[in-house]
Amino acid sequence: MKDEELYKKEEINSQKINIDVLPLLSKLYHGKLVVIIVTIIFIIVGIINAFTSDRDYTASEVVVPEQEQDMKSSLMNSLSSFMDLSSVAGSDEGAYNVTIFPEMATSKPFLASLLKCNVSPSPKSKIRKKTGKVNMSLYDYYTDSTRITTTEKVIGGIKKILHLEKKDSIGNINKIDNTHYTKQQEKLIKKMASSVDVVINKKTGITTISFTCDDPAVAQQIADTVSCRLQTMVINYKTLKAKEKLKYYTKISDEARIRLIKLQKKYAAAADENFFVELQSVKGNIDRIEQDAILAQEAYNTIEKQRISALMEVQDAKPVFVVLEPASYPNKANSSRAVKVIIYALLGFILSSAWAIFGSQLRTTWKRDWDVIKSNKTTKNENN
């Protein structure tokens, strides 16, 4: 009995679905002309957009920080025991840290510095064909008038007519104030921030650095530049303290060496001048100079060991990066023109189908509401 009841319920539900769907399909069939026309219009718009707008290309470089902490620590321990450098020790926090790559890559000063980079657009690019320039700054590439699309020109023209956009000077690109950016500079920096992408695998440390641009050659060049600059920034950041220590020990080591040389020369001169003198006062003075020279030698040896220790600390703190996959010239765009046309066609079909199914109902509702509003106005006028 239960099986029969379940079967009857399922049959009733399917009948309801058929009853609900059939009127919708009927409306869609009667409005097929509207659907076809609107879909064709959207396809035409999609084709125009696909062939007039620039396609984006993404170039990526894959780097991995090489962990040589154990090897360096063992090397430094052996040197420490050999030279009696008790202060030499490996870094506890590791030889690298790439987790700050994303923050560095999207910081405004870093992105502003990229605008000064020289790039060479591909020979087929519009900007190179029209201007004839082989090399230019990234800023000049982004702001060149030949790169403005038809859509941007139309929008820009409307803004000028309506006075919605004020002129804003970019200023000297080589003298960007990192504490105050103009509106044009902010706009370019935001565009750069959306073009740079840094993805880090936390387990392996493998880092993928990507840059997206409408020119494949520019995308490849800037991706490589971003990777190199990030590596340099991390190396400088990790070795800053050790370099300051090395600078200090180098300075006092040079001073100790100069003092030692002076005392050695002074002792040699005094010993030569008084070689045949037997006076105890003279011998005592020579012995004092000799002791000062010996102490200066010991001080210099100690400081020199500290300097060598600081030098090895700099090497120990320096991260080592291995480029697994260098940035290469991207031959394929991120999205094909056919995909754009298909998206426009689907959008046109969905919108026109929705209008064909629900349009008459919406028109009836709007007409009824409008009649109610008109009747209310008429009633108010009669009462007045």
Coordinates of C-alpha atoms in Angstrom, one line a residue:
M1 CA 0.0 0.0 0.0
K2 CA 2.7 2.4 0.9
D3 CA 4.5 1.8 -2.4
E4 CA 1.2 2.6 -4.3
E5 CA 0.7 5.8 -2.3
L6 CA 4.3 7.0 -3.0
Y7 CA 3.9 6.2 -6.7
K8 CA 0.6 8.2 -6.9
K9 CA 2.3 11.2 -5.1
E10 CA 5.2 11.2 -7.6
E11 CA 2.8 11.0 -10.5
I12 CA 0.8 14.0 -9.1
N13 CA 4.0 16.0 -8.6
S14 CA 5.2 15.3 -12.2
Q15 CA 1.8 16.4 -13.5
K16 CA 2.1 19.6 -11.5
I17 CA 5.5 20.3 -13.0
N18 CA 4.3 19.6 -16.5
I19 CA 1.3 21.9 -15.9
D20 CA 3.7 24.7 -14.6
V21 CA 6.3 24.3 -17.3
L22 CA 4.0 24.0 -20.3
P23 CA 2.6 27.6 -20.1
L24 CA 6.1 28.9 -19.8
L25 CA 7.2 27.0 -22.8
S26 CA 4.1 28.3 -24.7
K27 CA 5.0 31.9 -23.8
L28 CA 8.6 31.3 -24.9
Y29 CA 7.4 29.8 -28.2
H30 CA 5.1 32.8 -29.0
G31 CA 7.9 35.2 -28.2
K32 CA 10.5 33.3 -30.2
L33 CA 10.9 36.2 -32.7
V34 CA 11.9 38.6 -29.9
V35 CA 14.3 36.0 -28.5
I36 CA 16.0 35.4 -31.9
I37 CA 16.3 39.1 -32.7
V38 CA 17.7 40.1 -29.2
T39 CA 20.1 37.1 -29.3
I40 CA 21.4 38.1 -32.7
I41 CA 21.9 41.7 -31.5
F42 CA 23.9 40.5 -28.5
I43 CA 26.0 38.2 -30.7
I44 CA 26.8 41.2 -33.0
V45 CA 27.7 43.3 -30.0
G46 CA 29.9 40.5 -28.6
I47 CA 31.7 40.2 -32.0
I48 CA 32.4 43.9 -32.0
N49 CA 33.6 43.9 -28.4
A50 CA 35.7 40.8 -29.0
F51 CA 37.6 42.2 -32.0
T52 CA 37.9 45.8 -30.7
S53 CA 38.9 45.3 -27.1
D54 CA 42.5 44.3 -26.2
R55 CA 43.1 40.7 -25.0
D56 CA 45.1 40.2 -21.8
Y57 CA 48.2 38.0 -21.6
T58 CA 49.7 36.6 -18.3
A59 CA 53.3 35.8 -17.9
S60 CA 54.4 33.8 -14.8
E61 CA 57.8 33.1 -13.1
V62 CA 58.1 30.3 -10.5
V63 CA 60.8 30.6 -7.9
V64 CA 61.6 28.6 -4.8
P65 CA 63.7 29.6 -1.8
E66 CA 66.6 27.1 -1.4
Q67 CA 67.0 26.1 2.2
E68 CA 70.8 25.8 2.9
Q69 CA 70.5 26.6 6.6
D70 CA 71.9 23.2 7.8
M71 CA 74.8 23.3 5.3
K72 CA 75.8 26.8 6.3
S73 CA 75.5 26.2 10.0
S74 CA 77.8 23.1 9.8
L75 CA 80.3 25.1 7.8
M76 CA 80.2 28.0 10.2
N77 CA 80.5 25.7 13.2
S78 CA 83.6 24.1 11.7
L79 CA 85.1 27.5 11.1
S80 CA 84.1 28.6 14.6
S81 CA 86.0 25.7 16.2
F82 CA 89.0 26.2 13.9
M83 CA 89.2 30.0 14.5
D84 CA 87.8 30.0 18.0
L85 CA 84.8 32.2 17.0
S86 CA 82.4 31.6 19.8
S87 CA 80.0 34.3 18.5
V88 CA 79.4 32.6 15.2
A89 CA 76.0 30.9 15.0
G90 CA 73.4 30.1 12.5
S91 CA 70.2 32.0 12.2
D92 CA 67.3 30.6 14.2
E93 CA 64.6 32.1 12.0
G94 CA 65.7 30.4 8.8
A95 CA 67.5 31.7 5.7
Y96 CA 64.5 33.0 3.9
N97 CA 61.0 34.4 4.2
V98 CA 58.9 34.8 1.1
T99 CA 55.6 35.3 3.0
I100 CA 56.1 39.1 2.6
F101 CA 56.1 38.8 -1.2
P102 CA 52.4 39.6 -1.7
E103 CA 52.5 42.6 0.6
M104 CA 55.7 43.9 -1.1
A105 CA 54.3 43.4 -4.6
T106 CA 51.1 45.3 -3.9
S107 CA 52.6 48.2 -1.9
K108 CA 52.3 51.6 -3.6
P109 CA 56.0 52.5 -3.6
F110 CA 56.9 49.2 -5.2
L111 CA 54.2 49.6 -7.9
A112 CA 55.2 53.2 -8.5
S113 CA 58.8 52.2 -9.0
L114 CA 57.6 49.7 -11.7
L115 CA 56.1 52.5 -13.7
K116 CA 59.7 53.8 -14.3
C117 CA 60.8 50.4 -15.8
N118 CA 61.8 50.4 -19.5
V119 CA 59.8 47.9 -21.6
S120 CA 59.9 46.9 -25.2
P121 CA 56.4 46.2 -26.6
S122 CA 56.0 43.3 -29.1
P123 CA 56.5 44.2 -32.8
K124 CA 52.8 43.6 -33.6
S125 CA 51.5 45.9 -30.9
K126 CA 49.5 49.0 -31.9
I127 CA 51.6 51.4 -29.9
R128 CA 54.8 50.2 -31.5
K129 CA 53.3 50.4 -35.0
K130 CA 51.9 53.9 -34.6
T131 CA 54.7 55.5 -32.6
G132 CA 57.6 53.6 -33.9
K133 CA 59.1 53.5 -30.4
V134 CA 61.0 50.3 -29.5
N135 CA 61.7 51.2 -25.8
M136 CA 59.6 53.3 -23.4
S137 CA 58.8 53.4 -19.7
L138 CA 55.8 51.4 -18.4
Y139 CA 54.1 54.7 -17.5
D140 CA 54.4 55.9 -21.1
Y141 CA 53.1 52.6 -22.3
Y142 CA 50.0 52.8 -20.1
T143 CA 49.2 56.4 -20.8
D144 CA 49.8 56.5 -24.6
S145 CA 46.7 57.6 -26.5
T146 CA 47.0 54.8 -29.1
R147 CA 46.0 52.2 -26.4
I148 CA 42.7 53.9 -25.6
T149 CA 39.8 51.6 -26.8
T150 CA 36.7 52.8 -28.6
T151 CA 34.6 52.2 -25.4
E152 CA 37.0 54.3 -23.3
K153 CA 36.9 57.1 -25.9
V154 CA 33.1 57.2 -25.8
I155 CA 33.0 57.2 -22.0
G156 CA 35.7 59.9 -21.9
G157 CA 33.8 62.0 -24.4
I158 CA 30.6 61.8 -22.4
K159 CA 32.5 62.8 -19.2
K160 CA 34.0 65.8 -20.9
I161 CA 30.7 66.9 -22.2
L162 CA 29.0 66.6 -18.8
H163 CA 32.1 68.0 -17.1
L164 CA 32.3 64.9 -14.8
E165 CA 36.1 64.5 -15.1
K166 CA 38.6 67.2 -14.1
K167 CA 42.0 67.4 -15.6
D168 CA 44.7 66.0 -13.2
S169 CA 48.4 66.3 -13.9
I170 CA 50.4 63.2 -13.5
G171 CA 53.5 65.2 -12.6
N172 CA 57.1 64.0 -13.2
I173 CA 57.0 60.2 -13.2
N174 CA 60.6 60.2 -12.1
K175 CA 59.8 62.2 -9.0
I176 CA 56.8 60.5 -7.6
D177 CA 56.0 61.5 -4.0
N178 CA 55.3 58.3 -2.1
T179 CA 53.3 60.2 0.5
H180 CA 51.1 62.0 -2.0
Y181 CA 49.9 60.6 -5.3
T182 CA 47.8 62.4 -7.8
K183 CA 44.5 60.9 -9.0
Q184 CA 46.1 59.7 -12.3
Q185 CA 48.9 58.1 -10.3
E186 CA 46.4 56.4 -8.0
K187 CA 44.5 55.1 -11.0
L188 CA 47.6 53.7 -12.6
I189 CA 48.8 52.1 -9.3
K190 CA 45.4 50.4 -8.8
K191 CA 45.6 49.0 -12.3
M192 CA 49.1 47.7 -11.6
A193 CA 48.0 46.2 -8.3
S194 CA 45.3 44.2 -10.1
S195 CA 47.8 43.1 -12.7
V196 CA 50.4 41.7 -10.2
D197 CA 49.7 38.4 -8.6
V198 CA 51.8 36.4 -6.1
V199 CA 50.8 32.9 -5.0
I200 CA 52.8 31.1 -2.3
N201 CA 52.6 27.4 -1.6
K202 CA 53.0 27.4 2.2
K203 CA 54.0 23.7 2.4
T204 CA 56.8 23.8 -0.3
G205 CA 57.6 27.5 -0.4
I206 CA 57.2 27.5 -4.2
T207 CA 56.2 31.0 -5.3
T208 CA 54.5 31.9 -8.5
I209 CA 54.8 35.6 -9.6
S210 CA 52.5 36.7 -12.4
F211 CA 51.8 39.9 -14.4
T212 CA 48.9 40.5 -16.7
C213 CA 49.0 43.0 -19.6
D214 CA 47.5 43.4 -23.0
D215 CA 51.0 43.0 -24.6
P216 CA 52.7 39.6 -24.2
A217 CA 56.2 41.0 -24.4
V218 CA 55.5 43.6 -21.7
A219 CA 53.8 41.0 -19.5
Q220 CA 56.9 38.8 -19.7
Q221 CA 59.4 41.6 -19.0
I222 CA 57.5 43.0 -16.0
A223 CA 56.9 39.6 -14.5
D224 CA 60.7 39.0 -14.6
T225 CA 61.4 42.5 -13.2
V226 CA 58.9 42.0 -10.3
S227 CA 60.5 38.6 -9.5
C228 CA 64.0 40.1 -9.4
R229 CA 63.1 43.1 -7.4
L230 CA 61.2 41.1 -4.8
Q231 CA 64.1 38.8 -4.4
T232 CA 66.5 41.8 -4.0
M233 CA 64.2 43.4 -1.5
V234 CA 63.9 40.2 0.6
I235 CA 67.7 39.7 0.5
N236 CA 68.3 43.4 1.6
Y237 CA 65.6 43.0 4.3
K238 CA 67.1 39.7 5.7
T239 CA 70.7 40.9 5.6
L240 CA 70.3 44.5 6.9
K241 CA 71.2 43.8 10.5
A242 CA 74.1 41.6 9.6
K243 CA 75.4 44.2 7.1
E244 CA 75.3 46.9 9.8
K245 CA 77.2 44.7 12.1
L246 CA 79.8 43.9 9.4
K247 CA 80.1 47.6 8.7
Y248 CA 80.8 48.4 12.3
Y249 CA 83.5 45.6 12.7
T250 CA 85.1 46.6 9.5
K251 CA 85.5 50.2 10.7
I252 CA 87.1 49.3 14.1
S253 CA 89.2 46.6 12.4
D254 CA 90.7 49.2 10.0
E255 CA 91.3 51.6 13.0
A256 CA 93.0 48.8 15.0
R257 CA 95.2 47.9 11.9
I258 CA 96.3 51.5 11.5
R259 CA 97.2 51.8 15.2
L260 CA 99.1 48.5 15.0
I261 CA 101.1 49.6 12.0
K262 CA 102.0 52.9 13.7
L263 CA 103.2 51.1 16.9
Q264 CA 105.2 48.5 14.9
K265 CA 106.9 51.3 13.0
K266 CA 107.5 53.2 16.2
Y267 CA 109.0 50.2 17.9
A268 CA 111.3 49.4 14.9
A269 CA 112.5 52.9 14.8
A270 CA 113.3 53.1 18.5
A271 CA 115.0 49.7 18.5
D272 CA 117.2 50.7 15.5
E273 CA 118.2 54.1 16.9
N274 CA 119.1 52.7 20.3
F275 CA 120.6 49.4 19.3
F276 CA 124.0 50.0 21.0
V277 CA 122.6 52.0 24.0
E278 CA 122.8 50.2 27.3
L279 CA 120.8 52.8 29.4
Q280 CA 118.0 51.1 31.3
S281 CA 115.6 54.1 30.8
V282 CA 116.0 53.7 27.0
K283 CA 115.5 50.0 27.2
G284 CA 112.5 50.5 29.4
N285 CA 110.9 52.8 26.8
I286 CA 111.6 50.3 24.0
D287 CA 110.0 47.5 26.1
R288 CA 106.9 49.7 26.7
I289 CA 106.6 50.4 23.0
E290 CA 107.0 46.7 22.3
Q291 CA 104.3 45.8 24.8
D292 CA 101.9 48.3 23.3
A293 CA 102.6 46.8 19.9
I294 CA 101.9 43.3 21.2
L295 CA 98.6 44.4 22.8
A296 CA 97.6 46.2 19.6
Q297 CA 98.4 43.0 17.7
E298 CA 96.1 40.9 20.0
A299 CA 93.3 43.5 19.8
Y300 CA 93.6 43.6 16.0
N301 CA 93.4 39.8 15.9
T302 CA 90.3 39.7 18.1
I303 CA 88.5 42.4 16.1
E304 CA 89.5 40.7 12.8
K305 CA 88.0 37.5 14.0
Q306 CA 84.8 39.4 14.9
R307 CA 84.8 40.9 11.4
I308 CA 85.1 37.5 9.7
S309 CA 82.3 36.3 12.0
A310 CA 80.1 39.2 10.8
L311 CA 81.0 38.5 7.2
M312 CA 79.8 34.9 7.6
E313 CA 76.6 36.0 9.3
V314 CA 75.8 38.1 6.3
Q315 CA 76.2 35.1 4.0
D316 CA 74.2 33.0 6.4
A317 CA 71.3 35.4 6.5
K318 CA 71.2 35.8 2.7
P319 CA 68.3 33.9 1.2
V320 CA 69.0 31.8 -2.0
F321 CA 66.3 31.7 -4.7
V322 CA 66.1 29.2 -7.4
V323 CA 64.1 30.0 -10.6
L324 CA 62.3 26.8 -11.5
E325 CA 60.5 28.4 -14.4
P326 CA 61.6 31.8 -15.8
A327 CA 59.0 34.2 -17.2
S328 CA 58.3 33.3 -20.8
Y329 CA 56.5 35.0 -23.7
P330 CA 52.8 34.0 -23.5
N331 CA 51.5 33.0 -26.9
K332 CA 47.9 32.5 -25.9
A333 CA 45.6 35.1 -24.5
N334 CA 43.7 34.5 -21.2
S335 CA 40.4 34.3 -22.9
S336 CA 39.5 33.7 -26.6
R337 CA 37.3 35.9 -28.7
A338 CA 34.9 32.9 -29.2
V339 CA 34.3 32.7 -25.5
K340 CA 33.3 36.4 -25.4
V341 CA 30.9 35.9 -28.2
I342 CA 29.3 32.9 -26.6
I343 CA 28.9 34.8 -23.3
Y344 CA 27.2 37.6 -25.1
A345 CA 24.9 35.2 -26.9
L346 CA 23.9 33.4 -23.7
L347 CA 23.3 36.7 -22.0
G348 CA 21.1 37.9 -24.8
F349 CA 19.2 34.6 -24.9
I350 CA 18.6 34.6 -21.1
L351 CA 17.4 38.2 -21.0
S352 CA 15.1 37.9 -24.0
S353 CA 13.7 34.6 -22.8
A354 CA 12.9 36.1 -19.4
W355 CA 11.2 39.0 -21.1
A356 CA 9.2 36.7 -23.4
I357 CA 8.0 34.6 -20.4
F358 CA 7.4 37.4 -17.8
G359 CA 7.2 40.5 -20.0
S360 CA 3.5 40.4 -20.6
Q361 CA 2.8 39.9 -16.8
L362 CA 5.1 42.8 -16.0
R363 CA 3.5 45.1 -18.5
T364 CA 0.1 44.2 -17.1
T365 CA 1.3 45.0 -13.6
W366 CA 2.9 48.3 -14.6
K367 CA -0.2 49.3 -16.5
R368 CA -2.5 48.5 -13.6
D369 CA -0.2 50.4 -11.2
W370 CA -0.1 53.4 -13.6
D371 CA -3.9 53.4 -13.9
V372 CA -4.2 53.4 -10.1
I373 CA -1.8 56.4 -9.8
K374 CA -3.7 58.3 -12.5
S375 CA -7.1 57.6 -10.9
N376 CA -5.7 58.8 -7.5
K377 CA -4.5 62.0 -9.1
T378 CA -7.9 62.6 -10.8
T379 CA -9.7 62.0 -7.5
K380 CA -7.5 64.5 -5.7
N381 CA -8.0 67.1 -8.4
E382 CA -11.8 66.7 -8.2
N383 CA -11.8 67.0 -4.4
N384 CA -9.7 70.2 -4.7

